[in-house]
CSV table of C-alpha atoms in Angstrom, one decimal:
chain,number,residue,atom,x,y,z
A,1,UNK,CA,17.4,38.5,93.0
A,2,UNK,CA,16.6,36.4,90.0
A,3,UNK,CA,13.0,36.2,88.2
A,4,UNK,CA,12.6,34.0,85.3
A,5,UNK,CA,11.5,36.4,82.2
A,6,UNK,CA,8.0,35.3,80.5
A,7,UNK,CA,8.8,32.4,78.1
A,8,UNK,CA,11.4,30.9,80.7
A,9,UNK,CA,11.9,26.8,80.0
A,10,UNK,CA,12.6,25.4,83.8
A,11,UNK,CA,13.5,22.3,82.0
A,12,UNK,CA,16.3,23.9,80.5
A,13,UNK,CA,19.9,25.3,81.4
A,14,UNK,CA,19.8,27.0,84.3
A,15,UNK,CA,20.2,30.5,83.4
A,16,UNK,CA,23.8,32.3,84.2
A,17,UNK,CA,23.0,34.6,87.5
A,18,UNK,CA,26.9,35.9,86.8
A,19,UNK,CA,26.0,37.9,83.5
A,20,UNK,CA,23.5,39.6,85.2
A,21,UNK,CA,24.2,43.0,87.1
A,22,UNK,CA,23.2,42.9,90.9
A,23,UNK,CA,22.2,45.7,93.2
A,24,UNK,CA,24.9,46.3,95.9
A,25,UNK,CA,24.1,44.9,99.6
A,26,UNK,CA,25.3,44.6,102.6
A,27,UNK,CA,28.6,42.4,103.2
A,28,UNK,CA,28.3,42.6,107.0
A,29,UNK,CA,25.4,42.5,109.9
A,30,UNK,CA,24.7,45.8,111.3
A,31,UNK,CA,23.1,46.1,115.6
A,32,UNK,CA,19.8,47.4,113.9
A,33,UNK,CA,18.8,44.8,111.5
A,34,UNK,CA,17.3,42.2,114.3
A,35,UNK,CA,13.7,44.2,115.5
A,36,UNK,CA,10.3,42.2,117.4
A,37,UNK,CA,7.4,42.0,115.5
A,38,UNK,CA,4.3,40.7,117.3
A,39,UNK,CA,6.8,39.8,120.9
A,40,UNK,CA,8.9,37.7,118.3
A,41,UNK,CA,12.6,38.2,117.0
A,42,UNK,CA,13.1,38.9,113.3
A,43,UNK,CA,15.9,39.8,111.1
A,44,UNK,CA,15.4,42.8,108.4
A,45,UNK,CA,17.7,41.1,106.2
A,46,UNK,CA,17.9,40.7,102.1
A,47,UNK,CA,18.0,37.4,100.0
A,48,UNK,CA,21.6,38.0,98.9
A,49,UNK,CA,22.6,38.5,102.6
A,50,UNK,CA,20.9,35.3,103.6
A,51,UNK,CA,23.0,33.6,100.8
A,52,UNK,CA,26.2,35.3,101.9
A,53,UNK,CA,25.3,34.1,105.6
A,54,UNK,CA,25.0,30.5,103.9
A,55,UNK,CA,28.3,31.0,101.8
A,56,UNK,CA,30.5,32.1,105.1
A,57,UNK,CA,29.0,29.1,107.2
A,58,UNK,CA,29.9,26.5,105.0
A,59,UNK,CA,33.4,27.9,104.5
A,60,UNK,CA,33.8,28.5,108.0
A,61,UNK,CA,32.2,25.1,108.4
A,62,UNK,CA,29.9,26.0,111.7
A,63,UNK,CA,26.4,24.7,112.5
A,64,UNK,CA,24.2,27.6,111.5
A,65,UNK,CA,20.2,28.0,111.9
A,66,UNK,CA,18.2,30.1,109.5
A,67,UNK,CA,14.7,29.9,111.0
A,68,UNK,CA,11.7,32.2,108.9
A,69,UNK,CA,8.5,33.5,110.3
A,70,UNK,CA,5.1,34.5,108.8
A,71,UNK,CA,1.8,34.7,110.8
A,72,UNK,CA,1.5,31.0,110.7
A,73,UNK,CA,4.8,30.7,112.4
A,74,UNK,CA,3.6,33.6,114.7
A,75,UNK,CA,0.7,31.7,115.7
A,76,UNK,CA,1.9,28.2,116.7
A,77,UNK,CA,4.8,29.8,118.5
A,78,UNK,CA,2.9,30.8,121.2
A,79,UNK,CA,0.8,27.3,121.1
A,80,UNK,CA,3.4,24.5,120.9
A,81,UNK,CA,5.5,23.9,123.7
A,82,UNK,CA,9.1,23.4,122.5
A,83,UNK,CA,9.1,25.5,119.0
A,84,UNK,CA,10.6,28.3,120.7
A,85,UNK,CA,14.2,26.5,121.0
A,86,UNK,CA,14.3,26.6,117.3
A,87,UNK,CA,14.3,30.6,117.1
A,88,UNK,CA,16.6,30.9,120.4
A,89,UNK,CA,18.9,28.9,118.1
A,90,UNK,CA,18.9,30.9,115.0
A,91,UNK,CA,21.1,32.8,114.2
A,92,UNK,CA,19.4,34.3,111.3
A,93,UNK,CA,15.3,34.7,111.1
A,94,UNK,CA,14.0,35.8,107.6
A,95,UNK,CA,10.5,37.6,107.7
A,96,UNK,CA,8.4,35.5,105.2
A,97,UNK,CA,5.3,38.1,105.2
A,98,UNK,CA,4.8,41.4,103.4
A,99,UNK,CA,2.1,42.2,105.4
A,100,UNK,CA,4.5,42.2,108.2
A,101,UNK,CA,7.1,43.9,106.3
A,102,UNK,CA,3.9,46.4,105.9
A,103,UNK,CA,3.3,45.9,110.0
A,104,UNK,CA,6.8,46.6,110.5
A,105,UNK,CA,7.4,50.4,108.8
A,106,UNK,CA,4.1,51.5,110.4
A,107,UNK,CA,5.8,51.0,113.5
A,108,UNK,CA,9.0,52.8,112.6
A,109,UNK,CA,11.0,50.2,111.4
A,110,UNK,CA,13.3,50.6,108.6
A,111,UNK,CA,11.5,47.7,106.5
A,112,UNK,CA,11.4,47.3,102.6
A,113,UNK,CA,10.2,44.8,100.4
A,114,UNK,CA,13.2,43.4,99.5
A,115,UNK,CA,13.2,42.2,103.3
A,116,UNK,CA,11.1,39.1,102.6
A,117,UNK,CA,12.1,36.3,102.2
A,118,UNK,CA,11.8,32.6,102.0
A,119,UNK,CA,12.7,29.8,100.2
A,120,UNK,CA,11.2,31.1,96.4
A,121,UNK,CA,12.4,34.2,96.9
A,122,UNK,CA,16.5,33.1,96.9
A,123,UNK,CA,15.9,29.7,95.5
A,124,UNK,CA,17.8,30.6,92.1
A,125,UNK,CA,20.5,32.4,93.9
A,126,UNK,CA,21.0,29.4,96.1
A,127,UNK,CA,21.2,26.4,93.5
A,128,UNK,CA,23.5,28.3,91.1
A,129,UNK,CA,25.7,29.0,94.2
A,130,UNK,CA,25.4,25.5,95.2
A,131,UNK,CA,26.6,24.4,91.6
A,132,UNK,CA,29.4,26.6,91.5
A,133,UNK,CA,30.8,25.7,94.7
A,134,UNK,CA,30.0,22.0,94.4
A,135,UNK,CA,27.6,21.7,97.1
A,136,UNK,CA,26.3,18.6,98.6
A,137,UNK,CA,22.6,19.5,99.8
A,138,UNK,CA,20.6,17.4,101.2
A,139,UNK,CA,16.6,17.8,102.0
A,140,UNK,CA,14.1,16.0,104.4
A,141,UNK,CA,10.6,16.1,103.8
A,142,UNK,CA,7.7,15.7,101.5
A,143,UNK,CA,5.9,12.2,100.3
A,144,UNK,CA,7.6,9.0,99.6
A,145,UNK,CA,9.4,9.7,96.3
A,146,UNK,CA,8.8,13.9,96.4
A,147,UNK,CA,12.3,15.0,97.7
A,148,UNK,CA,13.9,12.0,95.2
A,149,UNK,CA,11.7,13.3,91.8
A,150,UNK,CA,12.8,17.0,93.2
A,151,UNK,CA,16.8,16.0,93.7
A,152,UNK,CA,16.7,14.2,90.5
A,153,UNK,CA,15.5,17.9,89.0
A,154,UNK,CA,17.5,19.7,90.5
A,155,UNK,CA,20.4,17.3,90.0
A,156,UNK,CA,19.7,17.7,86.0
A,157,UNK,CA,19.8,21.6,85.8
A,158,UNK,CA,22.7,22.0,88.3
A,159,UNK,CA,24.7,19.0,87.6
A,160,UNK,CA,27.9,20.2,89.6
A,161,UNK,CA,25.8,20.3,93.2
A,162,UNK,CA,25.2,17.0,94.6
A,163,UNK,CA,21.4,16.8,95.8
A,164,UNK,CA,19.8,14.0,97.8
A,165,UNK,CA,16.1,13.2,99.3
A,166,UNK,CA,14.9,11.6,102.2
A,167,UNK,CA,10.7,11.5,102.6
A,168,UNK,CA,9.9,13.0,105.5
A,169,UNK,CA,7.2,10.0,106.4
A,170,UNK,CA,9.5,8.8,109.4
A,171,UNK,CA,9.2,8.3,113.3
A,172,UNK,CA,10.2,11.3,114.1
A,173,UNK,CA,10.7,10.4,118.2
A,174,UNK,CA,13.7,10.9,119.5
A,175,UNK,CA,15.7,7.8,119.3
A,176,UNK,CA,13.2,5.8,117.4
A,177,UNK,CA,14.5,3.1,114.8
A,178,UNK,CA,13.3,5.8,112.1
A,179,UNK,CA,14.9,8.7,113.7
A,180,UNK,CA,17.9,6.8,114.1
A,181,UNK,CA,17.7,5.5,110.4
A,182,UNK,CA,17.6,9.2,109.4
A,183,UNK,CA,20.4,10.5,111.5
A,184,UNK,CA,22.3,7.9,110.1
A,185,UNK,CA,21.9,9.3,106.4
A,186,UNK,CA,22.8,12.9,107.3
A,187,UNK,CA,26.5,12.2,108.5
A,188,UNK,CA,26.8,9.1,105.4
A,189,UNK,CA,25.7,12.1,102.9
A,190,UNK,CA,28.0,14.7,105.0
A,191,UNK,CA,25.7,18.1,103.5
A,192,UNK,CA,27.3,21.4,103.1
A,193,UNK,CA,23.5,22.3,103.5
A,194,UNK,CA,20.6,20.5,105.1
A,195,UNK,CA,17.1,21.5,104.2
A,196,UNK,CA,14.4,20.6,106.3
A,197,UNK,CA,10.8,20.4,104.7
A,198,UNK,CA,8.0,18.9,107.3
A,199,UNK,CA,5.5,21.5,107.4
A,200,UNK,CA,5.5,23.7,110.5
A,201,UNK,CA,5.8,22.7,113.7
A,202,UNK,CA,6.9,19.4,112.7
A,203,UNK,CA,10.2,20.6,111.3
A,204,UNK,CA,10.8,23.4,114.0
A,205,UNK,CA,10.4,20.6,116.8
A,206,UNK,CA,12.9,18.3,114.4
A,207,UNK,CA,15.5,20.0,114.2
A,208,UNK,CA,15.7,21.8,118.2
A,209,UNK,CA,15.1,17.8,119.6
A,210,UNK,CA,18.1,16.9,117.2
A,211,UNK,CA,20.6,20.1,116.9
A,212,UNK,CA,23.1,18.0,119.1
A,213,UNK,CA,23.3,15.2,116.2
A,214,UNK,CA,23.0,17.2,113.4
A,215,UNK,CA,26.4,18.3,111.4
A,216,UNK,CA,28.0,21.6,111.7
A,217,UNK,CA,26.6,23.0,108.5
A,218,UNK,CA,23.7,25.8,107.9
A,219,UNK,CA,20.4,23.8,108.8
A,220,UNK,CA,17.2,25.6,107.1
A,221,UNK,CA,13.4,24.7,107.9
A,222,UNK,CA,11.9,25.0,104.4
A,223,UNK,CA,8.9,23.5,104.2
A,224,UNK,CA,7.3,22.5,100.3
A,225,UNK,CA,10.6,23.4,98.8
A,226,UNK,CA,10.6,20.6,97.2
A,227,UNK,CA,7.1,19.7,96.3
A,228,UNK,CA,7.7,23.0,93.9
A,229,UNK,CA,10.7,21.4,93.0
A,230,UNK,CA,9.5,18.6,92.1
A,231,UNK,CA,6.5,19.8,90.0
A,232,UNK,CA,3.6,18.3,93.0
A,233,UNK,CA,2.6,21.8,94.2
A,234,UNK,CA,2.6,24.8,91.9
A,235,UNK,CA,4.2,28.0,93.4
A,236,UNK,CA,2.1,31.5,93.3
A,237,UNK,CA,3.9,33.7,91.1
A,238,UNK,CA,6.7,36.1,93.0
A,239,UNK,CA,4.5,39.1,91.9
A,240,UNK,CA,2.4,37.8,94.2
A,241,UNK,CA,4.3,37.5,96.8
A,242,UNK,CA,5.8,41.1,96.4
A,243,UNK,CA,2.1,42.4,96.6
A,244,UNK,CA,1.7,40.1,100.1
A,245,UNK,CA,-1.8,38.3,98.3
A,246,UNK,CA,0.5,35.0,97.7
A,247,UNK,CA,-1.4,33.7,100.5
A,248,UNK,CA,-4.9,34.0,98.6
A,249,UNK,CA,-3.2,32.1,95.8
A,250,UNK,CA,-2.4,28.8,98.3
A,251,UNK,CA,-6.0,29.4,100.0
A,252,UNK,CA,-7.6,29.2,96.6
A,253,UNK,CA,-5.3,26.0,95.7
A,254,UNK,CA,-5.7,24.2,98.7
A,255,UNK,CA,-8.8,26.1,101.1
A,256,UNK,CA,-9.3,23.0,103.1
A,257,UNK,CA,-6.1,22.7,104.3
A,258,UNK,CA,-5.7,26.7,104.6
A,259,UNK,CA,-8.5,28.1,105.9
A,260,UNK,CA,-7.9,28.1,109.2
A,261,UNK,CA,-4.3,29.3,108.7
A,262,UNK,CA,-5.1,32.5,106.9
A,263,UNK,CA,-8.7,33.4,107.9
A,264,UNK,CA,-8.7,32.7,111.4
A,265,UNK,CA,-5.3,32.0,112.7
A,266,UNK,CA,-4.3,36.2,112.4
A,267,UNK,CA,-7.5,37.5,114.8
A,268,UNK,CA,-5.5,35.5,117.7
A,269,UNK,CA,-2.2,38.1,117.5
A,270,UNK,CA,-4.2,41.3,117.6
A,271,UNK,CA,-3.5,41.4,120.8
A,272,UNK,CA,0.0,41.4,120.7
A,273,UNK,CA,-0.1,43.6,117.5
A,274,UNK,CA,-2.0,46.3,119.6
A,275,UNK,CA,0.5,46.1,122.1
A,276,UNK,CA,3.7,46.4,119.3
A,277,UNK,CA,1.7,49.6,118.1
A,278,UNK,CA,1.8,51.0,121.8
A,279,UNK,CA,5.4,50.3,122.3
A,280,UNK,CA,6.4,52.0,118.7
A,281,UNK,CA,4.4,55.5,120.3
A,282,UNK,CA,6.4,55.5,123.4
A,283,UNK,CA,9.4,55.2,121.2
A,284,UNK,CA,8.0,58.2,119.0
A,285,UNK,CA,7.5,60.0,122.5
């Protein structure tokens, strides 16, 4: 995985991931990599195996889900009807938490740190990949203008990949003139790679009430992607995020919109954390 060293000019050349040496990982899946965490599926998988997984999709050119879940995630699950087709449908789910990544080893699961991930985390990985193999990727989400100033970026530093924006401020009803409209620009762009940005659940419920119309390419819920992208939200440093106190970094930024999500949200999933912890002992025993 890539981290920008201090003094690092985003505005610049992208820097060239292939001069760099990379640890080894895994080129296949293996039975013991999918475990539950808190009565939900997850996948104990690396950022350069979720690329790979991205990379042998769109060469094999099948519709491919790669859903993510965090506490947040977690938490809604279990309160919006419909969300759950999303992660029936994925056929990979990234763990976006390092407390759960924490959650996970104390119940006996083979979990590391390099197992989170999300967006940031392969987000250099992904874009030179995307410029080497010519990419078209498209993204839906964010503010009128957000995902165009973020494509436009992107477009700049990776000038071989082909990057398009749609706002995510749409009718999102199934078979709605905006819907429709939006639909419509997917196949005329005809992505290798179709990001999804509308905050959660709105972009969980997207894509499972649309999978039938969308192409046959590896379809990713994202999120702000690109708000970072495009310079409207600042990211917490990945430090951060390897030490699992990202989240006080967004709280801090934003505590109206957040406060809810991390300071009250988690006391609703003791419950089934207490009963994860009593399944682990009877695998012990």
């Amino acid at each position: 995985m890539y981290y920008a060293p201090p003094g690092f000019d985003p505005s610049g050349p992208p820097p060239d991931r292939r001069r760099r040496p990379r640890a080894p990982f895994r080129q296949t899946r293996r039975p013991d990599e999918r475990i539950a965490l808190l009565g939900e599926p997850v996948d104990l998988v690396r950022p350069e195996e979720v690329l790979l997984h991205l990379e042998r999709s769109v060469d094999a050119g099948v519709q491919s889900i790669v859903a993510n879940h965090n506490l947040h995630s977690l938490y809604l699950i279990r309160r919006t009807p419909g969300m759950r087709r999303l992660y029936e449908a994925a056929d990979l789910i990234e763990l976006d938490s390092t407390p759960l990544i924490h959650f996970a080893r104390l119940l006996g699961y083979p979990a590391r740190p390099q197992h989170r991930c999300t967006y940031l985390d392969w987000r250099d990985h992904f874009w030179s990949l995307a410029d080497r193999r010519a990419w078209r990727v498209l993204y839906i989400g964010g503010a009128d203008g957000v995902a165009e100033e973020a494509a436009r970026r992107l477009t700049a530093r990776y000038p071989r990949a082909t990057v398009k924006g749609l706002s995510g401020y749409f009718d999102a009803t199934p078979g709605s003139l905006g819907n429709t409209a939006v639909l419509a620009a997917i196949r005329d762009f005809a992505p290798h790679v179709l990001f999804v940005g509308m905050g959660m659940p709105r972009q969980e419920l997207w894509i499972a009430d649309n999978l039938a119309s969308l192409p046959a390419v590896p379809i990713l819920p994202v999120g702000a992607a690109f708000d970072y992208e495009a310079g409207v939200q600042k990211a917490a440093p990945r430090w951060m995020g390897r030490l699992g106190v990202e989240w006080l970094f967004r709280l801090f930024a934003d505590p109206k919109r957040l406060f809810t999500r991390y300071c009250i949200e988690p006391w609703f999933l003791i419950g089934p954390a207490l009963a994860d912890m009593r399944a682990a002992r009877r695998r012990k025993r």
